[in-house]
Short mmCIF file of N, CA, C and O in Angstrom, two decimals:
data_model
loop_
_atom_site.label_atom_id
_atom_site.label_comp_id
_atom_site.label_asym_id
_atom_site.label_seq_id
_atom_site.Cartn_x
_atom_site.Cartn_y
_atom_site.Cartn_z
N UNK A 168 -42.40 -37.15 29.77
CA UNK A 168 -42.46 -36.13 30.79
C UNK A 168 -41.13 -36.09 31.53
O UNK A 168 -40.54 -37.13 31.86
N UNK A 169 -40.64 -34.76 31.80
CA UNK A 169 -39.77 -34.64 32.61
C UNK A 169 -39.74 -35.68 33.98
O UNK A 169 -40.74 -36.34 34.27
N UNK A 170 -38.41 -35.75 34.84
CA UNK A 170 -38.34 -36.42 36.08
C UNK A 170 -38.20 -35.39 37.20
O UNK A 170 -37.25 -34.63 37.36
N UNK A 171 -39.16 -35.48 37.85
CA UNK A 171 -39.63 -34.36 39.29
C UNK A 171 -38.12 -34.44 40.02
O UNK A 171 -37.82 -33.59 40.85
N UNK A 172 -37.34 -35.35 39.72
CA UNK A 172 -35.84 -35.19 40.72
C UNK A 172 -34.99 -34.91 39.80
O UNK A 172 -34.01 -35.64 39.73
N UNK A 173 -35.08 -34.12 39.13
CA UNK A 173 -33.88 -33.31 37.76
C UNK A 173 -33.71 -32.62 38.53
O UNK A 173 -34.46 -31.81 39.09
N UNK A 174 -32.00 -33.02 38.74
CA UNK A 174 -30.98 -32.25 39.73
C UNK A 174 -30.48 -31.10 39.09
O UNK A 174 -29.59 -31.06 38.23
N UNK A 175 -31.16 -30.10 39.61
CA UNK A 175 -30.79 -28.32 39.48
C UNK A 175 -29.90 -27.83 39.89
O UNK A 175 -29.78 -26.61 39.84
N UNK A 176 -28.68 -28.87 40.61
CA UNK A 176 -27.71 -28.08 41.44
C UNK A 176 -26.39 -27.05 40.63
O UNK A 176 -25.85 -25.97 40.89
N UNK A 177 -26.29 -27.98 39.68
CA UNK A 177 -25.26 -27.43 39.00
C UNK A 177 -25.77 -26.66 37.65
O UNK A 177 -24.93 -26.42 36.78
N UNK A 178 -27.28 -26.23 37.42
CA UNK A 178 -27.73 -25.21 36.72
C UNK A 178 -27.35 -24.14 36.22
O UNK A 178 -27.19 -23.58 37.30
N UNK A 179 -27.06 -23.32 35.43
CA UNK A 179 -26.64 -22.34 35.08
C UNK A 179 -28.17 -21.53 34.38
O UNK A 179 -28.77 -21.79 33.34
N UNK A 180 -28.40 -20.63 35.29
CA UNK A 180 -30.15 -19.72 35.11
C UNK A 180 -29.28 -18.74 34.37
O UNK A 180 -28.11 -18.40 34.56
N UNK A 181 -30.26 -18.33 33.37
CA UNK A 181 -30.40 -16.67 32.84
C UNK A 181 -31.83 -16.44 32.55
O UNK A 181 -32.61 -17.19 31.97
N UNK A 182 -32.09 -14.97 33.19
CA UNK A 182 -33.25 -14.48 33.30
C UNK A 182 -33.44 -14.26 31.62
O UNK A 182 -32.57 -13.96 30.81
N UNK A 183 -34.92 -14.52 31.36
CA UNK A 183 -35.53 -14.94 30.00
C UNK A 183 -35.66 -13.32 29.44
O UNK A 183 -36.15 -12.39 30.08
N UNK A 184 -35.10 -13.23 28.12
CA UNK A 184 -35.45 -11.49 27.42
C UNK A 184 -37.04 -11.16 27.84
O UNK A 184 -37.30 -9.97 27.65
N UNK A 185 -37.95 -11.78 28.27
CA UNK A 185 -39.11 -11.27 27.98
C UNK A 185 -39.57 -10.79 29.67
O UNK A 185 -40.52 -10.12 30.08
N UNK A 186 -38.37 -11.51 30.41
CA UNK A 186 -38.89 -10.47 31.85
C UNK A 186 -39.05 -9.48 31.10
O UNK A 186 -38.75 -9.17 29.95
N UNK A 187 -40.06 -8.63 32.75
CA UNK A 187 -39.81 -6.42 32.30
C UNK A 187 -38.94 -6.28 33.58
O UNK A 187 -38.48 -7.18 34.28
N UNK A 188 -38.84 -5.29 33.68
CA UNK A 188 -37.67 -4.94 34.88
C UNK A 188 -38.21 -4.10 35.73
O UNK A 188 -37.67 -3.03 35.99
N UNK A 189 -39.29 -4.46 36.23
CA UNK A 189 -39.99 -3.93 37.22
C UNK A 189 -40.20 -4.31 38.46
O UNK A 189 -40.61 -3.74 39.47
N UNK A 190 -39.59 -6.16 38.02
CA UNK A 190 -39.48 -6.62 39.36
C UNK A 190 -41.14 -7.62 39.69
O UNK A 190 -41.65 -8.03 40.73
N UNK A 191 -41.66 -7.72 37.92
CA UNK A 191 -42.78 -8.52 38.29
C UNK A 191 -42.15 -9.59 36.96
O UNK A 191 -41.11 -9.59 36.31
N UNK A 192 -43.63 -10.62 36.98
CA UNK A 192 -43.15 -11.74 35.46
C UNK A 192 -41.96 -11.71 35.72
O UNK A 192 -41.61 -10.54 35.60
N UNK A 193 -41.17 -12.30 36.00
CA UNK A 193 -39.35 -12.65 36.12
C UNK A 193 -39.03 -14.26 35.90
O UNK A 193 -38.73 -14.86 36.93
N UNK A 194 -39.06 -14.82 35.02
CA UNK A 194 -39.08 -16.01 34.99
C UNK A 194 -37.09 -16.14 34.65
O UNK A 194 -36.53 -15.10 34.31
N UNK A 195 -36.40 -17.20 34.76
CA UNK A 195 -35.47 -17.83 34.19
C UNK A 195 -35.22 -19.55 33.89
O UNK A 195 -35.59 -20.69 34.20
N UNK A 196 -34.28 -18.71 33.00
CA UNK A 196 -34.30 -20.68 32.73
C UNK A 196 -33.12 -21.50 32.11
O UNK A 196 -32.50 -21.16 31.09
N UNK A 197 -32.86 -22.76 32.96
CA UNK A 197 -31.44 -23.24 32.68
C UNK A 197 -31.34 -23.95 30.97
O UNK A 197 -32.30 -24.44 30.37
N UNK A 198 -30.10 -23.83 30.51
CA UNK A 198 -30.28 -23.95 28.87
C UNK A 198 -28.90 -25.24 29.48
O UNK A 198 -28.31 -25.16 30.56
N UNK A 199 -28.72 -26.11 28.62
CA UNK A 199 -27.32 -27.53 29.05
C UNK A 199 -28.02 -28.51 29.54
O UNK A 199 -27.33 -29.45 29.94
N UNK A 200 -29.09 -28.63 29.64
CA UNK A 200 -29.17 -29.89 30.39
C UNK A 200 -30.04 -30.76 29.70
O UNK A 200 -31.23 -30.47 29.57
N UNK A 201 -29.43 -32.08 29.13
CA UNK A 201 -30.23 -33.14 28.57
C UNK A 201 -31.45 -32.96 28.36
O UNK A 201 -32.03 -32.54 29.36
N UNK A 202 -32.22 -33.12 27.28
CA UNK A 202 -33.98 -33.49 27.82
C UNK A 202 -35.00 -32.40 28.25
O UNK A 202 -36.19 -32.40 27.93
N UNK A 203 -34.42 -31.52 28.98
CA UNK A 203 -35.37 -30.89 29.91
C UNK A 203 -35.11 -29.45 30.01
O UNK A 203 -33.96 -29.15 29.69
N UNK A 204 -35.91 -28.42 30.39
CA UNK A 204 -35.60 -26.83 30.72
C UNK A 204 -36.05 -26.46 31.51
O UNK A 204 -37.23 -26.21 31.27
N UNK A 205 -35.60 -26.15 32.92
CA UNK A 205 -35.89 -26.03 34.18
C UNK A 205 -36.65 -24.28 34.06
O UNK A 205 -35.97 -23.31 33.73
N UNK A 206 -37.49 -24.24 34.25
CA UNK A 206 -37.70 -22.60 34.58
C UNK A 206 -38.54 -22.63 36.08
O UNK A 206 -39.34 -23.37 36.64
N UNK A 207 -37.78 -21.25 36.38
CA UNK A 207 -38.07 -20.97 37.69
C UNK A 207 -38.38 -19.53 38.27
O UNK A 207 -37.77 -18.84 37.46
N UNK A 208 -38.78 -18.91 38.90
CA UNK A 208 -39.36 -17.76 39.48
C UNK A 208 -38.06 -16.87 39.73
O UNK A 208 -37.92 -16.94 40.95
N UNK A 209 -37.18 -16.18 39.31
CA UNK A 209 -36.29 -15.09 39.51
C UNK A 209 -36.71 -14.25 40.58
O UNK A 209 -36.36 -13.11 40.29
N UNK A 210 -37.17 -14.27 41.42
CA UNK A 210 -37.17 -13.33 42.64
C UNK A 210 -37.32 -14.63 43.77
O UNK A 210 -37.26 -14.28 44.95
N UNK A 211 -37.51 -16.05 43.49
CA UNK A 211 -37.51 -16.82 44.50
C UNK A 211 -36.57 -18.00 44.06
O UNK A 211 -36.92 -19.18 43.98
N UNK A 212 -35.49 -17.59 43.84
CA UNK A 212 -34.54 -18.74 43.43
C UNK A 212 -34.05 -19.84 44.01
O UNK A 212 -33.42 -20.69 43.37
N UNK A 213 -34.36 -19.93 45.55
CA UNK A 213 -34.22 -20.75 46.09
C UNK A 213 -35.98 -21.76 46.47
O UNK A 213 -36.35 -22.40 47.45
N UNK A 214 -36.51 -21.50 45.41
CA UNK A 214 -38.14 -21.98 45.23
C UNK A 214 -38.03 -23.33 43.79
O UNK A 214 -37.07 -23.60 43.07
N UNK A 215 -39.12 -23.82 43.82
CA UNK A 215 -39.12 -24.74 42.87
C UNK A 215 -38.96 -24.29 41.57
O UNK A 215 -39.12 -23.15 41.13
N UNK A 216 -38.52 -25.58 40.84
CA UNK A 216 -38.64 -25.03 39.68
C UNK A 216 -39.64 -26.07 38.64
O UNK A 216 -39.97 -27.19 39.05
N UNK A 217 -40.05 -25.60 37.35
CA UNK A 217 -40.83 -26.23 36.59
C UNK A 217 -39.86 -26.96 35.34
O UNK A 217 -38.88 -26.57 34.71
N UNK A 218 -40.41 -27.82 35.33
CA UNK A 218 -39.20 -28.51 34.32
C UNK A 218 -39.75 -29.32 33.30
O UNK A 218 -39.88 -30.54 33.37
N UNK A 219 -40.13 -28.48 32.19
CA UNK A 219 -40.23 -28.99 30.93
C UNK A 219 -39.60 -29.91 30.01
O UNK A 219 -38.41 -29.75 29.74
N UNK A 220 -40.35 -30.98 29.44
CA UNK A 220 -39.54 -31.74 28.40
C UNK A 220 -38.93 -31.03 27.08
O UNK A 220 -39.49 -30.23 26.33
N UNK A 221 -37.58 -31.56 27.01
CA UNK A 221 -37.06 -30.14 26.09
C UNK A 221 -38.09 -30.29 24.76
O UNK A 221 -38.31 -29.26 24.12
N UNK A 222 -38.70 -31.50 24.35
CA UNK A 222 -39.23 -31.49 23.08
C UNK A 222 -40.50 -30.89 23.15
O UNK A 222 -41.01 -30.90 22.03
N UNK A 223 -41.29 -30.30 24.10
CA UNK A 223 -42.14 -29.19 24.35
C UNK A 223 -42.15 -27.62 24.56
O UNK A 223 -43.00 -26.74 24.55
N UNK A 224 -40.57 -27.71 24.80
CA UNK A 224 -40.66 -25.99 24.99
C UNK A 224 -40.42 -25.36 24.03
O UNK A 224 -41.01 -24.29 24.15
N UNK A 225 -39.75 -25.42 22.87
CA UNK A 225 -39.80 -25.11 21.40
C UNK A 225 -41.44 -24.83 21.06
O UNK A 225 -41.79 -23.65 21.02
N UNK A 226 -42.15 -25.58 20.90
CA UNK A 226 -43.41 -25.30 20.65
C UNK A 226 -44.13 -24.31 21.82
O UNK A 226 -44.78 -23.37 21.36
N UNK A 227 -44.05 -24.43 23.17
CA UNK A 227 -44.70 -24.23 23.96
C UNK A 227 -43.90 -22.36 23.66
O UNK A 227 -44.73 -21.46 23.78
N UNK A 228 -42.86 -22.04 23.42
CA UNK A 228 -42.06 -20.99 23.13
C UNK A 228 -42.99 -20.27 22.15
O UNK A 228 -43.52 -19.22 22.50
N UNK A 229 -43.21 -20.79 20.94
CA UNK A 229 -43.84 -20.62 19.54
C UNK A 229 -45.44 -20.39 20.10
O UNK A 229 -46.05 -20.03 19.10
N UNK A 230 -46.06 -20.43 20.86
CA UNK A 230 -47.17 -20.78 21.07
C UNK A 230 -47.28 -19.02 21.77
O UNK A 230 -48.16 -18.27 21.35
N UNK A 231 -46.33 -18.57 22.79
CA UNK A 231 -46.37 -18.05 23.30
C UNK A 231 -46.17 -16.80 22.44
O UNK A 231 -46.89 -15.83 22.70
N UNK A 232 -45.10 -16.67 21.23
CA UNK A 232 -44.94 -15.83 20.81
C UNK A 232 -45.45 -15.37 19.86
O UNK A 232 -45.31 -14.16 19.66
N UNK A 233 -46.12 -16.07 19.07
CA UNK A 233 -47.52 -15.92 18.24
C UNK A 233 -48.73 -15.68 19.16
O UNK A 233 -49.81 -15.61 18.57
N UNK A 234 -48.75 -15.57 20.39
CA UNK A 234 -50.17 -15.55 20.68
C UNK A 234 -51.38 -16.38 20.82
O UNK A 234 -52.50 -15.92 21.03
N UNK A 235 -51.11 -17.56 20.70
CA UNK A 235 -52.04 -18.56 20.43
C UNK A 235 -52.10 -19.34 21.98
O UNK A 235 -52.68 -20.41 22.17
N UNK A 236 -51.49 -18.66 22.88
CA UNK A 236 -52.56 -19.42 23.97
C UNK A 236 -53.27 -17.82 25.21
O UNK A 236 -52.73 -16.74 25.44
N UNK A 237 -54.61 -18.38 25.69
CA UNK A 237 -55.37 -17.84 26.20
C UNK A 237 -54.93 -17.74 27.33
O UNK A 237 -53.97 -18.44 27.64
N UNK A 238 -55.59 -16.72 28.38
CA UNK A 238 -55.81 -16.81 29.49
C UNK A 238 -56.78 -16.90 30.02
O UNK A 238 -56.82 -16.98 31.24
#
């Protein structure tokens, strides 16, 4: 599991292709950093962020884009 104090300061965010541009769903997410992929809320950037183990978001990506998880 990621470490809850993965220092975001020097992050570099780009908003994810699958925002819409409406100004809702806006997620981004920092790509460089060891281990882990910080994603965070694009309209509250100075808000937390979620920080995935990098060896989960590949799948967790795949999961999403096939459709295979519920709501």
């Amino acid at each position: 599991m990621a470490s809850h104090d993965t220092d975001l300061s020097a992050a570099t965010w780009r908003k994810s292709s699958y925002s819409n541009g409406t100004g809702g769903e806006c997620v981004e997410i920092a790509d460089g950093l060891p281990d882990v992929v910080p994603v965070r809320d694009s309209k509250t950037t100075d808000g937390p962020a979620v920080v995935f183990p990098a060896t989960a978001w590949t799948p967790f990506v795949t999961a999403v884009t096939k459709g295979d998880l519920s709501l």
